[in-house]
mmCIF file of C-alpha atoms in Angstrom:
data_model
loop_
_atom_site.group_PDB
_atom_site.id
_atom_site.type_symbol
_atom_site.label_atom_id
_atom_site.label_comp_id
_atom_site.label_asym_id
_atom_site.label_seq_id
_atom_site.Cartn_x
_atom_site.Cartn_y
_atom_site.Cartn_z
ATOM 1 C CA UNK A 1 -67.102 84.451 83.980
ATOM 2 C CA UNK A 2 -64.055 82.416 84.423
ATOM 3 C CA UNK A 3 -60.676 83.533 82.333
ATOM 4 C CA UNK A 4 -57.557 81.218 81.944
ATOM 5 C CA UNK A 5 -58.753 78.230 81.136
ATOM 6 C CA UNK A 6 -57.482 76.446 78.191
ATOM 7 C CA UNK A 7 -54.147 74.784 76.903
ATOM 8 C CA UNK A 8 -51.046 75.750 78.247
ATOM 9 C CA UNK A 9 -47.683 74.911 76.657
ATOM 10 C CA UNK A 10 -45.206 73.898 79.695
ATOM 11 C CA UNK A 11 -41.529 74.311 78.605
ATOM 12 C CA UNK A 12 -40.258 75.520 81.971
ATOM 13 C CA UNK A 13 -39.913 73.021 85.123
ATOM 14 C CA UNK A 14 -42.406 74.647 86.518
ATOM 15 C CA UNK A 15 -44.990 77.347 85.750
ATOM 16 C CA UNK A 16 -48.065 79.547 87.354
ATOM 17 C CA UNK A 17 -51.511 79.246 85.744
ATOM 18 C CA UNK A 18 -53.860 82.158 86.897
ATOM 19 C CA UNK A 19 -57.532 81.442 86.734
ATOM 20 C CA UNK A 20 -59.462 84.123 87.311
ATOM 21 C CA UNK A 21 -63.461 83.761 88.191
ATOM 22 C CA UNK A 22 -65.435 86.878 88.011
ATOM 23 C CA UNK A 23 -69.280 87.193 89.323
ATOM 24 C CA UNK A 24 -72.339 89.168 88.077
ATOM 25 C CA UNK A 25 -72.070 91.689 90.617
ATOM 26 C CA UNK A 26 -68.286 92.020 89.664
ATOM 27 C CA UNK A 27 -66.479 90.003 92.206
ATOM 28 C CA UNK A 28 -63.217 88.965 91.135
ATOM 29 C CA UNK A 29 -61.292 85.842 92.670
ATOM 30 C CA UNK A 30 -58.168 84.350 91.637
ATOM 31 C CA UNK A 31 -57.002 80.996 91.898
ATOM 32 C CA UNK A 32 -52.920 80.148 91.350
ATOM 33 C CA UNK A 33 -52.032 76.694 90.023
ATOM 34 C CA UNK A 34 -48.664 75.684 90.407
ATOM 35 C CA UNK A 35 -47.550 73.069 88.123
ATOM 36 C CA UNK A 36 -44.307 71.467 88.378
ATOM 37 C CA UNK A 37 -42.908 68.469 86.087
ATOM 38 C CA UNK A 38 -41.520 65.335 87.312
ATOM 39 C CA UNK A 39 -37.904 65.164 86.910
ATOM 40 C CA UNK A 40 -36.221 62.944 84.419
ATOM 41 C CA UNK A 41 -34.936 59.560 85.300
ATOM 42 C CA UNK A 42 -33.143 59.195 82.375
ATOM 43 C CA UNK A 43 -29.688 58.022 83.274
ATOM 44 C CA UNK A 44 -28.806 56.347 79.623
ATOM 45 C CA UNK A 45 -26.086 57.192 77.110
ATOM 46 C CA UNK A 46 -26.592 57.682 73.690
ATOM 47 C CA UNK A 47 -22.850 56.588 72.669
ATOM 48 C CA UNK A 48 -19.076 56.484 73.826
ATOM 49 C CA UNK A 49 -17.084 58.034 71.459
ATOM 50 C CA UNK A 50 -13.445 56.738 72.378
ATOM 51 C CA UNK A 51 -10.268 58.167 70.482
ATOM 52 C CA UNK A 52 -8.226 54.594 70.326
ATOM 53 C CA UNK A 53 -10.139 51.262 69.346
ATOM 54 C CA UNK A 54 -13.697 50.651 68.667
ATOM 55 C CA UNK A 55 -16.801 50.502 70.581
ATOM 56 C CA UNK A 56 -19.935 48.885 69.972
ATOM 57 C CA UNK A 57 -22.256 51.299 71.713
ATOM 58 C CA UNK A 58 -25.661 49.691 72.706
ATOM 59 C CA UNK A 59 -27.470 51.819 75.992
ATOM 60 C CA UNK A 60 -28.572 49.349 77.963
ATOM 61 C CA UNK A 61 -24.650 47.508 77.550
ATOM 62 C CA UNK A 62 -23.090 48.748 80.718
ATOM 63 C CA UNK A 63 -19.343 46.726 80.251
ATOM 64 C CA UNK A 64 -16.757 47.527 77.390
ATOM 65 C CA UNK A 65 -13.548 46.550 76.599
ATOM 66 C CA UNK A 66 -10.981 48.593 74.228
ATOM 67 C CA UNK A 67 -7.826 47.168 72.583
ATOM 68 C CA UNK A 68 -5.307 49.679 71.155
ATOM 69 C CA UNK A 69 -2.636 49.412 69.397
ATOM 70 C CA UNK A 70 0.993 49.354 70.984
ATOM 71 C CA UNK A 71 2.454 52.448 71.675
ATOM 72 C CA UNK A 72 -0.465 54.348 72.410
ATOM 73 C CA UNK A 73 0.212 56.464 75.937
ATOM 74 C CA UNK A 74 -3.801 58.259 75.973
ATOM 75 C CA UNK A 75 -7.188 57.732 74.995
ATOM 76 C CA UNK A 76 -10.240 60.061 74.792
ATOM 77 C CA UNK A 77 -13.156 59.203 76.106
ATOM 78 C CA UNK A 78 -16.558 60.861 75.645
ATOM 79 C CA UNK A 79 -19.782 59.459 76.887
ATOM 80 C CA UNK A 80 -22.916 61.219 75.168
ATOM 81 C CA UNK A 81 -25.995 61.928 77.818
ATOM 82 C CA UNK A 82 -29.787 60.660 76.116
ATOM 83 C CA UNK A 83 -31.246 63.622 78.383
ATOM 84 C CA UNK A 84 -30.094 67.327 78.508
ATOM 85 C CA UNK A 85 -30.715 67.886 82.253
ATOM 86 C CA UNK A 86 -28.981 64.417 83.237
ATOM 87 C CA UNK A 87 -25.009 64.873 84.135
ATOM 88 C CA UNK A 88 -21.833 63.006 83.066
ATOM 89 C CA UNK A 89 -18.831 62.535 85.366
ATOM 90 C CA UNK A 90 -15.582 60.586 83.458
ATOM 91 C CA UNK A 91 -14.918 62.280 80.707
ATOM 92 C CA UNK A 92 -11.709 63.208 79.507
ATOM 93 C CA UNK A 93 -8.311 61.937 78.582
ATOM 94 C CA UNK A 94 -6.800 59.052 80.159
ATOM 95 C CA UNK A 95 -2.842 57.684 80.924
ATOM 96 C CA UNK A 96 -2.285 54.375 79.501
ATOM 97 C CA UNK A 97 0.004 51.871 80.218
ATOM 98 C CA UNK A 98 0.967 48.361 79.088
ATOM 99 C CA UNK A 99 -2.210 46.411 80.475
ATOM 100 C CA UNK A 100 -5.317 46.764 81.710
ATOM 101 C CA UNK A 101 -7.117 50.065 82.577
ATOM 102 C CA UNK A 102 -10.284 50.546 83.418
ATOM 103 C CA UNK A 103 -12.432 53.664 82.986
ATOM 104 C CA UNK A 104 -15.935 54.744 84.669
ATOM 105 C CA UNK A 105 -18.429 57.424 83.396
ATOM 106 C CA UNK A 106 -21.143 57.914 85.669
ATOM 107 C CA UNK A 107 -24.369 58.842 84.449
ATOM 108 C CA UNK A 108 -27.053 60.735 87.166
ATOM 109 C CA UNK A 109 -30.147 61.494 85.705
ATOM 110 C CA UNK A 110 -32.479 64.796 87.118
ATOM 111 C CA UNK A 111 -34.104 62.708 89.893
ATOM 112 C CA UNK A 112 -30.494 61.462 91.251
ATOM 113 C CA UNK A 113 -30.684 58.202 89.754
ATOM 114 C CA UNK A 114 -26.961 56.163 88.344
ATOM 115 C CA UNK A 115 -26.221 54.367 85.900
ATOM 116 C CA UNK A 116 -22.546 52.769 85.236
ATOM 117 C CA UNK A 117 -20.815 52.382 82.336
ATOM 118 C CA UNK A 118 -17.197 50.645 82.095
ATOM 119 C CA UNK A 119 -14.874 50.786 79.705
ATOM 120 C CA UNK A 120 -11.853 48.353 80.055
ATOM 121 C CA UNK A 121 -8.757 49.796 77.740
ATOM 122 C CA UNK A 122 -6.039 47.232 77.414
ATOM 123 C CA UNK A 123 -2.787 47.821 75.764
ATOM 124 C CA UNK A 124 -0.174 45.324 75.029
ATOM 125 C CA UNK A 125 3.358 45.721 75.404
ATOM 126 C CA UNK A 126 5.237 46.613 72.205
ATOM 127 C CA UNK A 127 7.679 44.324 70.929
ATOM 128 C CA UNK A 128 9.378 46.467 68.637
ATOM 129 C CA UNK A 129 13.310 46.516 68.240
ATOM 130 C CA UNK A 130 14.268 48.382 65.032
ATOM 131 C CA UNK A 131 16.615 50.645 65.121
ATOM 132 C CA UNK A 132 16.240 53.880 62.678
ATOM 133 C CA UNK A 133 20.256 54.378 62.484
ATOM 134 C CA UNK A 134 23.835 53.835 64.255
ATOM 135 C CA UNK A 135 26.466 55.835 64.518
ATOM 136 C CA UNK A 136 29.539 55.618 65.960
ATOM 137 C CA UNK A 137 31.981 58.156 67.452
ATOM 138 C CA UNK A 138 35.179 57.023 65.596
ATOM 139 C CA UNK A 139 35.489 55.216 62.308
ATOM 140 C CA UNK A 140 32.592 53.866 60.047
ATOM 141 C CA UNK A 141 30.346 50.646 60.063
ATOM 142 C CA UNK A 142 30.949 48.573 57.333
ATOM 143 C CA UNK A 143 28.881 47.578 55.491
ATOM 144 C CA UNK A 144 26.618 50.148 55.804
ATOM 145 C CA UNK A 145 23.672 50.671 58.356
ATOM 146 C CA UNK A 146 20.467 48.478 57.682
ATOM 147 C CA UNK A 147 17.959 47.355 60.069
ATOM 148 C CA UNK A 148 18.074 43.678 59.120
ATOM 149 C CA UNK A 149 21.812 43.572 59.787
ATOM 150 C CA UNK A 150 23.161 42.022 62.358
ATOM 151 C CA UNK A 151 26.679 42.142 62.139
ATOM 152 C CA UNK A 152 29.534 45.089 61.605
ATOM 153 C CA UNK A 153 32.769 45.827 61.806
ATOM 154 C CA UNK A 154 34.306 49.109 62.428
ATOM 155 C CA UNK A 155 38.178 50.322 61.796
ATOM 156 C CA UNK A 156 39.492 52.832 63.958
ATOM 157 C CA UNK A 157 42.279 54.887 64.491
ATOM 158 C CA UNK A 158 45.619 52.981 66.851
ATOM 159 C CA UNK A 159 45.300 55.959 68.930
ATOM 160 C CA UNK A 160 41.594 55.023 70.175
ATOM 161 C CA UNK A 161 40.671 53.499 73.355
ATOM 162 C CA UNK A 162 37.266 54.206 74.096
ATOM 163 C CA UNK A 163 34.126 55.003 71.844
ATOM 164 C CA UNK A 164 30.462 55.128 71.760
ATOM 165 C CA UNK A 165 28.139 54.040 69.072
ATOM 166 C CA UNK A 166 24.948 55.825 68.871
ATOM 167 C CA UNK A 167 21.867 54.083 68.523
ATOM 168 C CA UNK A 168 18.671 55.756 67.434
ATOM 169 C CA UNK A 169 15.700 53.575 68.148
ATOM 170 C CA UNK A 170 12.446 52.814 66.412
ATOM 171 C CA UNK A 171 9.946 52.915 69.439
ATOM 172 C CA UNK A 172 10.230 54.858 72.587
ATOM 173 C CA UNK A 173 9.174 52.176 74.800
ATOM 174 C CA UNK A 174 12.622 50.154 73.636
ATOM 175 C CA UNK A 175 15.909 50.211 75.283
ATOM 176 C CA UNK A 176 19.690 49.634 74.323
ATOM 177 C CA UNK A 177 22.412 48.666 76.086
ATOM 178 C CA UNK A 178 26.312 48.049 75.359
ATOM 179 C CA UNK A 179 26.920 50.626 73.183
ATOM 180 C CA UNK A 180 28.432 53.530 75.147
ATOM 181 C CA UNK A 181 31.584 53.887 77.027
ATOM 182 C CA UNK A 182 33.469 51.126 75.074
ATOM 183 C CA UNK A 183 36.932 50.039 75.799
ATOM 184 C CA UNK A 184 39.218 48.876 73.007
ATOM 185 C CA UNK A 185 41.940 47.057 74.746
ATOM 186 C CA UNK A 186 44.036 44.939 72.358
ATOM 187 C CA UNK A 187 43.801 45.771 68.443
ATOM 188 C CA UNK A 188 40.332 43.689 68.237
ATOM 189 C CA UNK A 189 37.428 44.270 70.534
ATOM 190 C CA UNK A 190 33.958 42.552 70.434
ATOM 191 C CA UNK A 191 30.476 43.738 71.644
ATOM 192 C CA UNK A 192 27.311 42.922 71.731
ATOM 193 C CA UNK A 193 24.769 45.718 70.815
ATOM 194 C CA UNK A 194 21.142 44.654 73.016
ATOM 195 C CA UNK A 195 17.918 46.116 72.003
ATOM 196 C CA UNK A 196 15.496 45.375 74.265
ATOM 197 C CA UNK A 197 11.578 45.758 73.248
ATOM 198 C CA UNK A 198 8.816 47.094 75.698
ATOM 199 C CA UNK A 199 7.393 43.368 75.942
ATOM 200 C CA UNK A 200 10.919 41.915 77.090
ATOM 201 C CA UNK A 201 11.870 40.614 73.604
ATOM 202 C CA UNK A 202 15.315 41.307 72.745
ATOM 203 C CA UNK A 203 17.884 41.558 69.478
ATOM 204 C CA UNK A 204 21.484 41.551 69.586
ATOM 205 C CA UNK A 205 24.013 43.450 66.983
ATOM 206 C CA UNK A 206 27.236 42.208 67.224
ATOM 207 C CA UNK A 207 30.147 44.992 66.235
ATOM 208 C CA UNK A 208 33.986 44.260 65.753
ATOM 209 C CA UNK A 209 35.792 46.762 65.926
ATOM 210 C CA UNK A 210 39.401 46.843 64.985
ATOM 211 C CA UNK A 211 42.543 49.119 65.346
ATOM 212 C CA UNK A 212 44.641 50.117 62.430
ATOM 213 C CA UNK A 213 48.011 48.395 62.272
ATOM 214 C CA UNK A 214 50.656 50.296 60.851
ATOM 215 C CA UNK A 215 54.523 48.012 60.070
ATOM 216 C CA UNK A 216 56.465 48.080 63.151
ATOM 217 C CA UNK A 217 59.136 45.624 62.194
ATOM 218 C CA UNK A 218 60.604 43.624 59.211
ATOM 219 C CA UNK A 219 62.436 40.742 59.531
ATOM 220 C CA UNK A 220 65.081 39.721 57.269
ATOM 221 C CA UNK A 221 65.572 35.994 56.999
ATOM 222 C CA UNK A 222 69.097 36.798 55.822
ATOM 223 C CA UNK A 223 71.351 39.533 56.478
ATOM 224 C CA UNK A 224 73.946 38.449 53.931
ATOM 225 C CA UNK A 225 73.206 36.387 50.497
ATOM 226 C CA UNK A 226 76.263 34.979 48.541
ATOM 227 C CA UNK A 227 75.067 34.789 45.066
ATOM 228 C CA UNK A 228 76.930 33.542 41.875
ATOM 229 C CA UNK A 229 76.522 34.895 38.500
ATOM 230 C CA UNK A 230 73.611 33.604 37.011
ATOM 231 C CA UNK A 231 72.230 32.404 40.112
ATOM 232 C CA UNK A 232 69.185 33.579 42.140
ATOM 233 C CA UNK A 233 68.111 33.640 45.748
ATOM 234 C CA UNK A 234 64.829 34.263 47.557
ATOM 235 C CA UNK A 235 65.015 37.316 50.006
ATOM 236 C CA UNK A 236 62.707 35.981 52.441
ATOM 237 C CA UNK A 237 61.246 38.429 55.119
ATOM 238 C CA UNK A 238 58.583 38.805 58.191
ATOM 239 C CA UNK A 239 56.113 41.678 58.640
ATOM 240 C CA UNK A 240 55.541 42.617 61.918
ATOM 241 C CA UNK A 241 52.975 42.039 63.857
ATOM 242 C CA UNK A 242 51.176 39.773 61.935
ATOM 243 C CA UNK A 243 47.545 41.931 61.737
ATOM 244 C CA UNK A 244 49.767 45.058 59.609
ATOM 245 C CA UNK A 245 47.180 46.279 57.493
ATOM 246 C CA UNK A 246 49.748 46.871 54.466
ATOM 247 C CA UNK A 247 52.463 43.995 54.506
ATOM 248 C CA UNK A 248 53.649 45.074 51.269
ATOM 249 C CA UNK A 249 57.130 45.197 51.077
ATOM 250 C CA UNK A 250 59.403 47.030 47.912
ATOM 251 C CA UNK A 251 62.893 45.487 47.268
ATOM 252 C CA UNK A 252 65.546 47.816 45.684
ATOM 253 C CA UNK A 253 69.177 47.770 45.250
ATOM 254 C CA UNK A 254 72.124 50.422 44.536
ATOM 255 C CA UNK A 255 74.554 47.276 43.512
ATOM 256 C CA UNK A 256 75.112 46.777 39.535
ATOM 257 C CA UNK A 257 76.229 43.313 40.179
ATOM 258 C CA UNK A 258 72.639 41.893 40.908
ATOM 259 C CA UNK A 259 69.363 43.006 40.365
ATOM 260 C CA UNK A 260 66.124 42.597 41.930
ATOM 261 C CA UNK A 261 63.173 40.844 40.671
ATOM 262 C CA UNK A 262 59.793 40.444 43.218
ATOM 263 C CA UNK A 263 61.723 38.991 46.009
ATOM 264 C CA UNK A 264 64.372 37.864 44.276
ATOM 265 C CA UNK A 265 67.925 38.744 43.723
ATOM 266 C CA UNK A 266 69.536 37.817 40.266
ATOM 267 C CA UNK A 267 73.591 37.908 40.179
ATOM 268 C CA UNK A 268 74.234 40.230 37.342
ATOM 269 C CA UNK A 269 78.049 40.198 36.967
ATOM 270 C CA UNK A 270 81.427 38.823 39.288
#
């Protein structure tokens, strides 16, 4: 009689199939089969899943390329094995810069066998120069902060000599320049406010500022007026220096002879 024969299910790698033969006068023998399968050489991917951009996964395509969006600084990139027992080395999450990168995942199937997939991730350069607000250490902008201006002036104190402005930018990747460490000499100072984008592209603000200017002198045309009854004279006078803010000047008497109108002096009585 012969026991073990028949179908065997083989799940394992490899697996032991006893036959056993037994004859009439009850002598047993065994024979040991040793069956082993062959080992995958299934080195395909079944699809990239990539955090930035789109893919258009096909397994036999070996080449990719990725555009993403400025700004981005990593992608994620996973590359999905066809065969359990077949490895992946690449996966993970990359560094990007402004350019080209390129990105290998490395399929080995059970029997040893590669397959190469490339994935090209190119970024370009952002040319963004907004700028989310400004704000300077003395005085306030006038008009009032908006992106799409490009002009200000600011009034300051007589007293100040220096000031920054801060400037609070939009992207990251952007720079400024001219805005700190600036030195009012005179009552009028100009700068120029650079914003300069990751791609090289640039936008200037241009801020006046000014000094208050407070009366330091008047002038009187005249230090004596002869006026006749009746008559009337122009007091003439010069504000000094010229920028004053408030050049307003108030003309007053204490004599009941003449009286004062504006800038004018009205004899009264002899």
């Amino acid at each position: 009689t012969v026991i073990g024969t028949g179908k065997y299910e083989i799940k394992e790698k490899e697996k032991e199939i006893i036959i056993k033969v037994e004859s009439e006068n009850k002598v047993e023998r065994n024979y040991k089969i040793k069956i082993r399968k062959k080992k995958s050489d299934n080195n395909y991917l079944s699809n990239i899943i990539v955090s930035e951009g789109n893919i258009e996964f096909s397994r036999e395509k070996i080449e990719y390329e990725i555009k993403v969006n400025e700004g981005i600084e990593e992608i994620e990139i996973e590359g999905i094995k066809e065969e359990e027992d077949a490895s992946v080395i690449g996966n993970g999450r990359y560094k990007i810069e402004v350019g080209e990168k390129e990105i290998k995942l490395i399929v080995t199937s059970e029997n040893g066998s590669i397959r190469e997939y490339k994935i090209k991730v190119i970024r370009e350069a952002s040319s963004n120069t907004n700028i989310v607000r400004m704000t300077p250490s003395e005085g306030t902008l006038t008009p009032a902060f908006n992106n799409e201006e490009t002009e200000y002036e600011i009034m300051v104190g007589k007293e100040v000599n220096v000031m920054d402005i801060e400037v609070e930018l939009e992207s990251k990747d952007a720079s400024v320049q001219g805005n700190k460490n600036i030195i009012i000499e005179g009552r009028r100072k100009e700068v120029n406010i650079i914003v300069a984008a990751e791609d090289g592209s640039t936008r200037i603000v241009r801020v006046i500022i000014k000094k208050e200017s407070g009366v330091e002198e008047i002038r009187v045309e005249k230090e004596e007026i002869m006026i006749g009854l009746g008559e009337e004279k122009e007091i003439k006078v010069t504000v000094l220096p010229e920028e004053a803010e408030n050049k307003n000047v108030r003309y007053e008497t204490e004599e009941e002879i003449v009286r004062i109108e504006g800038n004018k002096i009205i004899g009264e009585k002899i």
